PDB file of N, CA and C in Angstrom:
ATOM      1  N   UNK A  16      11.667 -29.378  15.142  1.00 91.00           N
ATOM      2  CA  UNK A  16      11.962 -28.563  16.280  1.00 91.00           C
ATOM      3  C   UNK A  16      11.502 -27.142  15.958  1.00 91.00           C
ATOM      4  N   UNK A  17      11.212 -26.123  16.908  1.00 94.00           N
ATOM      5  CA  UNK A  17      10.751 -25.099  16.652  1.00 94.00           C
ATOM      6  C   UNK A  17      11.745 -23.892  17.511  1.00 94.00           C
ATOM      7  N   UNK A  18      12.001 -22.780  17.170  1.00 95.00           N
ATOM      8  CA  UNK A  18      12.698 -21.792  17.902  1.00 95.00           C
ATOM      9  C   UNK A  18      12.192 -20.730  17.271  1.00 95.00           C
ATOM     10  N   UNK A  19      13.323 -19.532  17.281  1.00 95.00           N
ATOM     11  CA  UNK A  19      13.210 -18.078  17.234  1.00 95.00           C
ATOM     12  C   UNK A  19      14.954 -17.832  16.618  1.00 95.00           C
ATOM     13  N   UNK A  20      14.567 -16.958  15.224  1.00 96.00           N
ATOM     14  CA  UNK A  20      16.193 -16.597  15.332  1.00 96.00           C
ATOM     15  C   UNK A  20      16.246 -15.464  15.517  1.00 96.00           C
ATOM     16  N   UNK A  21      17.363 -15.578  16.471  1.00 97.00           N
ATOM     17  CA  UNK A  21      17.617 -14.699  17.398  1.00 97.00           C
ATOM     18  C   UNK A  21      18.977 -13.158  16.929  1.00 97.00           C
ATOM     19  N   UNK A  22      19.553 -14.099  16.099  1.00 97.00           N
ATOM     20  CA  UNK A  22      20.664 -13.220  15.286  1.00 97.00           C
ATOM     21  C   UNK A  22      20.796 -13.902  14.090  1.00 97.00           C
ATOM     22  N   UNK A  23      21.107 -12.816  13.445  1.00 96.00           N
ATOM     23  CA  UNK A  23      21.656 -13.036  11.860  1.00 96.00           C
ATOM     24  C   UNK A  23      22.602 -11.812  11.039  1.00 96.00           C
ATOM     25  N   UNK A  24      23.656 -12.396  10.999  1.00 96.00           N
ATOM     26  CA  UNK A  24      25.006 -11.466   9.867  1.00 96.00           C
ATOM     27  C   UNK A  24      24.605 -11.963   8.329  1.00 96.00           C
ATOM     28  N   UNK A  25      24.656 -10.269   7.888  1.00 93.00           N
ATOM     29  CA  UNK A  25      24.205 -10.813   6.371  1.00 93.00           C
ATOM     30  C   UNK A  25      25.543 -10.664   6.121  1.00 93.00           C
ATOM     31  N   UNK A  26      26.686 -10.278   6.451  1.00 95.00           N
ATOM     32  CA  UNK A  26      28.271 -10.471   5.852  1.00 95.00           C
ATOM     33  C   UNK A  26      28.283 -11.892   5.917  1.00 95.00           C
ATOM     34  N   UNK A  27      27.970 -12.695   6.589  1.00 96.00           N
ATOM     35  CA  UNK A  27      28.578 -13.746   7.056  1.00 96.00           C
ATOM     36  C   UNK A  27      27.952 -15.026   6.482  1.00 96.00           C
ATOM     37  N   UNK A  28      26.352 -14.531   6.381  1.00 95.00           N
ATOM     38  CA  UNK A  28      25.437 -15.472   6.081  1.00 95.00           C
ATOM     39  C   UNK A  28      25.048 -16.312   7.108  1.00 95.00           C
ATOM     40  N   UNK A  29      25.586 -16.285   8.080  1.00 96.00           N
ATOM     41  CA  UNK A  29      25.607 -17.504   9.424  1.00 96.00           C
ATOM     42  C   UNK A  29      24.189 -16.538  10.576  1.00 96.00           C
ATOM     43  N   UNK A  30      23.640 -16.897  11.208  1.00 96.00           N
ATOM     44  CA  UNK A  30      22.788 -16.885  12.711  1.00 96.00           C
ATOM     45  C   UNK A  30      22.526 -17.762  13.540  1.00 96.00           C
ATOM     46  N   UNK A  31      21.726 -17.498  14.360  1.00 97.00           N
ATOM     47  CA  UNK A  31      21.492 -18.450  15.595  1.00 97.00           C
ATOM     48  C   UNK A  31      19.821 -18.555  15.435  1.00 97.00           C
ATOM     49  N   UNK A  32      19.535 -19.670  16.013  1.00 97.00           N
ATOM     50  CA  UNK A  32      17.627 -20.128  16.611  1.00 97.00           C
ATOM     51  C   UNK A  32      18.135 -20.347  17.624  1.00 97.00           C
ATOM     52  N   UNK A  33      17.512 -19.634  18.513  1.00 96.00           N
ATOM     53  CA  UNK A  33      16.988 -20.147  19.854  1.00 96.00           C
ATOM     54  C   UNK A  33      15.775 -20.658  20.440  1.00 96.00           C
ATOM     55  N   UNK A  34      15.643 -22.120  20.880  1.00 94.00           N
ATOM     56  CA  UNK A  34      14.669 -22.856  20.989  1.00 94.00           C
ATOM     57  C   UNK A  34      13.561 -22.127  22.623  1.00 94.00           C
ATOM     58  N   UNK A  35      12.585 -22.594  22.909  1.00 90.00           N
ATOM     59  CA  UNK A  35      11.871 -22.280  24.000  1.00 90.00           C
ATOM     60  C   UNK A  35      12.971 -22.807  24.903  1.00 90.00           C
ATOM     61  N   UNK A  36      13.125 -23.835  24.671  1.00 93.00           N
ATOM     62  CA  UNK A  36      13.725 -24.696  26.124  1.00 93.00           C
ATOM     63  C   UNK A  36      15.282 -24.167  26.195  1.00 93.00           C
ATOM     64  N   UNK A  37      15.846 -22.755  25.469  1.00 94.00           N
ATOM     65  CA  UNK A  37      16.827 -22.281  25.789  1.00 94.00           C
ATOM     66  C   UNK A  37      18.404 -22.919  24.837  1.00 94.00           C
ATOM     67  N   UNK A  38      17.631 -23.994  23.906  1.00 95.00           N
ATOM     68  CA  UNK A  38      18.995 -24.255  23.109  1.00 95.00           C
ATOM     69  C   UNK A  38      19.364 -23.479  22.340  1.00 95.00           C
ATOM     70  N   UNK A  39      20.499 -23.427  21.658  1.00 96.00           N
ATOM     71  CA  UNK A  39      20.978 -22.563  20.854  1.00 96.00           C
ATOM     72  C   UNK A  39      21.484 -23.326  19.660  1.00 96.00           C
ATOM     73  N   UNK A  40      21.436 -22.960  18.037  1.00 96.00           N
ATOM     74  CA  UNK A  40      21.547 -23.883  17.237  1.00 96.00           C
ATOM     75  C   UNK A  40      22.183 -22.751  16.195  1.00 96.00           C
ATOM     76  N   UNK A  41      23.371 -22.542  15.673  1.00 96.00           N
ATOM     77  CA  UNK A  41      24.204 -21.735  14.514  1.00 96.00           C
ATOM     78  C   UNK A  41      23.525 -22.133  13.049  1.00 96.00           C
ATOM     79  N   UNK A  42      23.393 -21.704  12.234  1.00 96.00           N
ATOM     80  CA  UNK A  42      22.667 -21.790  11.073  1.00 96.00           C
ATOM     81  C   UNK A  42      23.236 -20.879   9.977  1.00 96.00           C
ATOM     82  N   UNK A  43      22.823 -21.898   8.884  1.00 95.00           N
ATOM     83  CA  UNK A  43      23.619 -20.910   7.619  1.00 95.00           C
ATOM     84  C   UNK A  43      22.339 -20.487   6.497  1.00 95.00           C
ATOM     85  N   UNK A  44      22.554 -19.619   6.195  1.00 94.00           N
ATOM     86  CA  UNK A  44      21.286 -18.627   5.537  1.00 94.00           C
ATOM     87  C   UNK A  44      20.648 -19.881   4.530  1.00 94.00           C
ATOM     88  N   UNK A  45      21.796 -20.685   3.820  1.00 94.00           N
ATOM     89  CA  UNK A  45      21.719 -21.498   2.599  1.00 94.00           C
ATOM     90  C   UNK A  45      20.776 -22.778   3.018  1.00 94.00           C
ATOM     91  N   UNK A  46      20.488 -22.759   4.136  1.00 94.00           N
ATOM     92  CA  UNK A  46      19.495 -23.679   4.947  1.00 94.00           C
ATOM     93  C   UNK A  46      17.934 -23.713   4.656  1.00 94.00           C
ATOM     94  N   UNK A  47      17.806 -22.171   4.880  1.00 93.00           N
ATOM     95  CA  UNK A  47      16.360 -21.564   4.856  1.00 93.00           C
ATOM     96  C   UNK A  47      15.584 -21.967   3.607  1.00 93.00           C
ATOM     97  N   UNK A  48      14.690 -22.293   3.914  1.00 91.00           N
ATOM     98  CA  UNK A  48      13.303 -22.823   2.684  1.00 91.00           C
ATOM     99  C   UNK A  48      13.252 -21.842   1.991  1.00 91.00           C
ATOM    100  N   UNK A  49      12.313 -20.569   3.078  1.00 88.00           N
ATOM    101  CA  UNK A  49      11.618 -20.118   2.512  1.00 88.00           C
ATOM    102  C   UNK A  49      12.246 -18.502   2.715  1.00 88.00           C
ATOM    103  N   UNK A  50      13.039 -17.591   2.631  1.00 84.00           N
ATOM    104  CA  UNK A  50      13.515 -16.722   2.883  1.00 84.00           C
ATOM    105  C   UNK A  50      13.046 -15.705   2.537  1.00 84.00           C
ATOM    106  N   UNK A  51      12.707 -14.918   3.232  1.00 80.00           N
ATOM    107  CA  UNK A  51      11.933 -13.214   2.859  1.00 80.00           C
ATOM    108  C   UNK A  51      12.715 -11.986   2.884  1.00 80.00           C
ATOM    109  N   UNK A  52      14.061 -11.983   2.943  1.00 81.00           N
ATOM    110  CA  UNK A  52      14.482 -10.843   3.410  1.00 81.00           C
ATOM    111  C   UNK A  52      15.182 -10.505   4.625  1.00 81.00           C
ATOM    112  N   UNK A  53      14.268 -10.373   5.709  1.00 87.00           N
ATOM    113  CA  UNK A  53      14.463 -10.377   7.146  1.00 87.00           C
ATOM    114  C   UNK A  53      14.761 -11.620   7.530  1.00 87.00           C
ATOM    115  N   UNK A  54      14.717 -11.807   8.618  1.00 93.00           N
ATOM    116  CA  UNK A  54      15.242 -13.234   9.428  1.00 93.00           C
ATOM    117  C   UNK A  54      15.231 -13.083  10.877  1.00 93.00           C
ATOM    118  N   UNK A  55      15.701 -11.848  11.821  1.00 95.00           N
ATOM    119  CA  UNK A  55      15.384 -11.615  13.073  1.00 95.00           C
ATOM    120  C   UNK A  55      14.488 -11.626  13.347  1.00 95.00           C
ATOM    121  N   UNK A  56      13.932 -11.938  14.416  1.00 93.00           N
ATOM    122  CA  UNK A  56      12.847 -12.273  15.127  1.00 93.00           C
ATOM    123  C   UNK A  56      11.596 -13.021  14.314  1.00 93.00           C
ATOM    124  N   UNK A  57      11.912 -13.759  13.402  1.00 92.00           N
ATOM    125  CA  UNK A  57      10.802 -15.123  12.998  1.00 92.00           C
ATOM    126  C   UNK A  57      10.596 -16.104  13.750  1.00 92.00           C
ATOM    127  N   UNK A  58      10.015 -16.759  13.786  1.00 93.00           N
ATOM    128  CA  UNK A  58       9.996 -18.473  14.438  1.00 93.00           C
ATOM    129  C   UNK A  58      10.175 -18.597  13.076  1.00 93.00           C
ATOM    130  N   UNK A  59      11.118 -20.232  13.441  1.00 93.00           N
ATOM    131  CA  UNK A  59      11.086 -21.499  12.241  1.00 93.00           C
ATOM    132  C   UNK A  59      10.847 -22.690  12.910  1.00 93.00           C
ATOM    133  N   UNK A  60      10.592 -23.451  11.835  1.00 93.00           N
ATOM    134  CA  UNK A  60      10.252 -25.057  12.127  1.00 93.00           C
ATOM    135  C   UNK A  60      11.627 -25.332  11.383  1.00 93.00           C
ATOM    136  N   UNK A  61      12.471 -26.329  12.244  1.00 94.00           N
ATOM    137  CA  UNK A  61      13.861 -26.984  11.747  1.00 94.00           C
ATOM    138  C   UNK A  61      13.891 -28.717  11.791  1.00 94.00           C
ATOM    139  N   UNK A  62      14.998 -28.984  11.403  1.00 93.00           N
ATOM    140  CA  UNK A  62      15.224 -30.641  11.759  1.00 93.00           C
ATOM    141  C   UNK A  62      16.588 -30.401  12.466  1.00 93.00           C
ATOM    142  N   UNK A  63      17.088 -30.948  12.842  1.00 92.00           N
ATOM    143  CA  UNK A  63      18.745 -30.985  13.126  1.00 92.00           C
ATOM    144  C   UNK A  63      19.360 -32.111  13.084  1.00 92.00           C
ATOM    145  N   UNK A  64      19.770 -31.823  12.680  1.00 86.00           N
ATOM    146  CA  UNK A  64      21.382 -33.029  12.036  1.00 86.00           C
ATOM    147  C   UNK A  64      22.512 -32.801  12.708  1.00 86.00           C
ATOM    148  N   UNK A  65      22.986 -33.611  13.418  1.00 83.00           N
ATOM    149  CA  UNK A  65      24.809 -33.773  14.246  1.00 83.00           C
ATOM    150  C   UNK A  65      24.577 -31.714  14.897  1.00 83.00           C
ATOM    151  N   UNK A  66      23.522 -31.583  15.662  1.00 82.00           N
ATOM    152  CA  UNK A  66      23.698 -30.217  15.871  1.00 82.00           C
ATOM    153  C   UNK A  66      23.411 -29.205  15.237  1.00 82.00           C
ATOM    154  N   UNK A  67      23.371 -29.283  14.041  1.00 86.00           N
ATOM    155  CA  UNK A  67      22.910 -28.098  12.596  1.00 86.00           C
ATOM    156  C   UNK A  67      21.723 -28.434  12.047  1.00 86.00           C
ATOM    157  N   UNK A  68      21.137 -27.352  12.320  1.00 91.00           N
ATOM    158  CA  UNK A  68      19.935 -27.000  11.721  1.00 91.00           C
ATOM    159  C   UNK A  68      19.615 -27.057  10.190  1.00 91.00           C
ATOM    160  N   UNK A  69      18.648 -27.729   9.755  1.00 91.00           N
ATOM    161  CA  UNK A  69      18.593 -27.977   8.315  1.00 91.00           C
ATOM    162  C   UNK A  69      17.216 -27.659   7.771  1.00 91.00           C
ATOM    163  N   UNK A  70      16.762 -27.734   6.653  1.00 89.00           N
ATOM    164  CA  UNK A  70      15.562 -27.909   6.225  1.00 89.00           C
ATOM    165  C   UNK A  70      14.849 -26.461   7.136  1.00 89.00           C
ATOM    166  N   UNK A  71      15.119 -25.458   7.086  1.00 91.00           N
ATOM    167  CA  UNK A  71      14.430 -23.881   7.995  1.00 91.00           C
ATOM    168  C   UNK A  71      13.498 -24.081   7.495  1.00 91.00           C
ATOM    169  N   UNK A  72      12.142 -23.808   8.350  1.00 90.00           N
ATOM    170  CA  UNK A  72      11.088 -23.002   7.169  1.00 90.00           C
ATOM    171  C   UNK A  72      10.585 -21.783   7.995  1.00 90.00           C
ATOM    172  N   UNK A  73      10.835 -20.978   7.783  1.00 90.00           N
ATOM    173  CA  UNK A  73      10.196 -19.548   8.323  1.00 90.00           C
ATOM    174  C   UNK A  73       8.857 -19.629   8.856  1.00 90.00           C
ATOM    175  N   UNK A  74       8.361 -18.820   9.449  1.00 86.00           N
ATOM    176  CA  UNK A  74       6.879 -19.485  10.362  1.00 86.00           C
ATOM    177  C   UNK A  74       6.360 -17.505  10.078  1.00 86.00           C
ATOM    178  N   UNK A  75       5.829 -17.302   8.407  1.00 74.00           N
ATOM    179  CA  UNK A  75       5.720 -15.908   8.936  1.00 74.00           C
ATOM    180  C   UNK A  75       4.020 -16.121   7.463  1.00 74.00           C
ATOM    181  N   UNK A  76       3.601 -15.113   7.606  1.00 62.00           N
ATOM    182  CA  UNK A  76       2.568 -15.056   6.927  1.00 62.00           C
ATOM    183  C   UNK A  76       1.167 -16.272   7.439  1.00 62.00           C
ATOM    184  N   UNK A  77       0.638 -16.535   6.615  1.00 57.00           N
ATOM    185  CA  UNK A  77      -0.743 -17.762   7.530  1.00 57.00           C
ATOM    186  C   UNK A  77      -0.309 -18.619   6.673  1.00 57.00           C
ATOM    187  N   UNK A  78      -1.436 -19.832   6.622  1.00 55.00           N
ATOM    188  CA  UNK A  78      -1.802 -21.013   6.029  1.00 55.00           C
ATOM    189  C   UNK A  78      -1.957 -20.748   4.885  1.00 55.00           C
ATOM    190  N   UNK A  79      -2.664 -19.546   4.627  1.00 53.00           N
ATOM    191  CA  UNK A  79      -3.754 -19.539   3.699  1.00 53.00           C
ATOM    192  C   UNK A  79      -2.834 -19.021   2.479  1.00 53.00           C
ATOM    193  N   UNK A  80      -1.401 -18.305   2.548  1.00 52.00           N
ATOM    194  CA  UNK A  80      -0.803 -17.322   1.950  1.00 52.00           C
ATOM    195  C   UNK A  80       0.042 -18.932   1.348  1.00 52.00           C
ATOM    196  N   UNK A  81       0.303 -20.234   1.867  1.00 47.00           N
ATOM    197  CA  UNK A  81       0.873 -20.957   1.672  1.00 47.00           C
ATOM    198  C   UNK A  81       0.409 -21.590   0.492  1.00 47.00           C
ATOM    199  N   UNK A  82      -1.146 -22.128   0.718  1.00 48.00           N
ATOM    200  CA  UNK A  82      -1.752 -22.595  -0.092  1.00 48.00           C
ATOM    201  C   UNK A  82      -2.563 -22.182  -1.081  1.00 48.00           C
ATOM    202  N   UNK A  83      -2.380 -20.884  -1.005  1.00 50.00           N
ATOM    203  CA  UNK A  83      -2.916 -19.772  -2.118  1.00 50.00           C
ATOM    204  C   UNK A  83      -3.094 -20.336  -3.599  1.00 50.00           C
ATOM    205  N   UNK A  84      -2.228 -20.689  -4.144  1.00 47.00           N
ATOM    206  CA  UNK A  84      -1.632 -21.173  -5.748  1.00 47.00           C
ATOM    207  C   UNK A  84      -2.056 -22.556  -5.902  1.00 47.00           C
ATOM    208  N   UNK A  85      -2.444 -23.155  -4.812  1.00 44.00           N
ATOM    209  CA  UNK A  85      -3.176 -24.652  -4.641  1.00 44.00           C
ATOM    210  C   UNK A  85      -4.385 -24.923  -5.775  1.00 44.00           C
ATOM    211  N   UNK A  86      -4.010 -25.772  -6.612  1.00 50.00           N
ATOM    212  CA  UNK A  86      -5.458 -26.226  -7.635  1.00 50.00           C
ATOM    213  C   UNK A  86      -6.183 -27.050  -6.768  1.00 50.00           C
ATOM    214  N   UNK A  87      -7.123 -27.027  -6.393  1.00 44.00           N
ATOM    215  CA  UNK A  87      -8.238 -28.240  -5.940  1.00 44.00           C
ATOM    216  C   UNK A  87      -9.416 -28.872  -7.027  1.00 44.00           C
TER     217      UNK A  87
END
C-alpha cells in the first residue's frame, strides 16, 4: 500500500499515513525500515496487518542512492 505521513510525535513515537484514497493508518516509529530523521511529509510503501501498518519503507532519495553499495 502506498500513502503520505501525515503526522508524527517524536514524544510518543506513534503517527499517521494517509493513503490517496483518504484512509488513515496509526503507526509506530519502530515499524519504519528505513528512517532518516524526518518523517512528515514522505510517502511510504507499507503492508498492513489487522489495520497496522508494518514493514514502512520511506519513499525518499532515488533508486540509484538504494543500490549504490550493490557489487555486480
Amino acid at each position: 500500500m502506498y500513502g503520505t505521513i501525515t503526522k508524527f510525535d517524536d514524544k510518543t513515537g506513534r503517527g499517521v499515513i494517509e493513503t490517496e484514497a483518504g484512509q488513515r493508518y496509526r503507526f509506530a516509529k519502530s515499524e519504519v525500515q528505513n528512517p532518516n530523521g524526518k518523517l512528515v511529509g514522505y510517502g511510504a510503501d507499507f503492508l498492513v496487518d489487522i489495520r497496522q501498518p508494518k514493514e514502512i519503507v520511506l519513499m525518499h532519495g532515488s533508486p540509484w542512492t538504494v543500490f549504490a553499495g550493490a557489487n555486480h
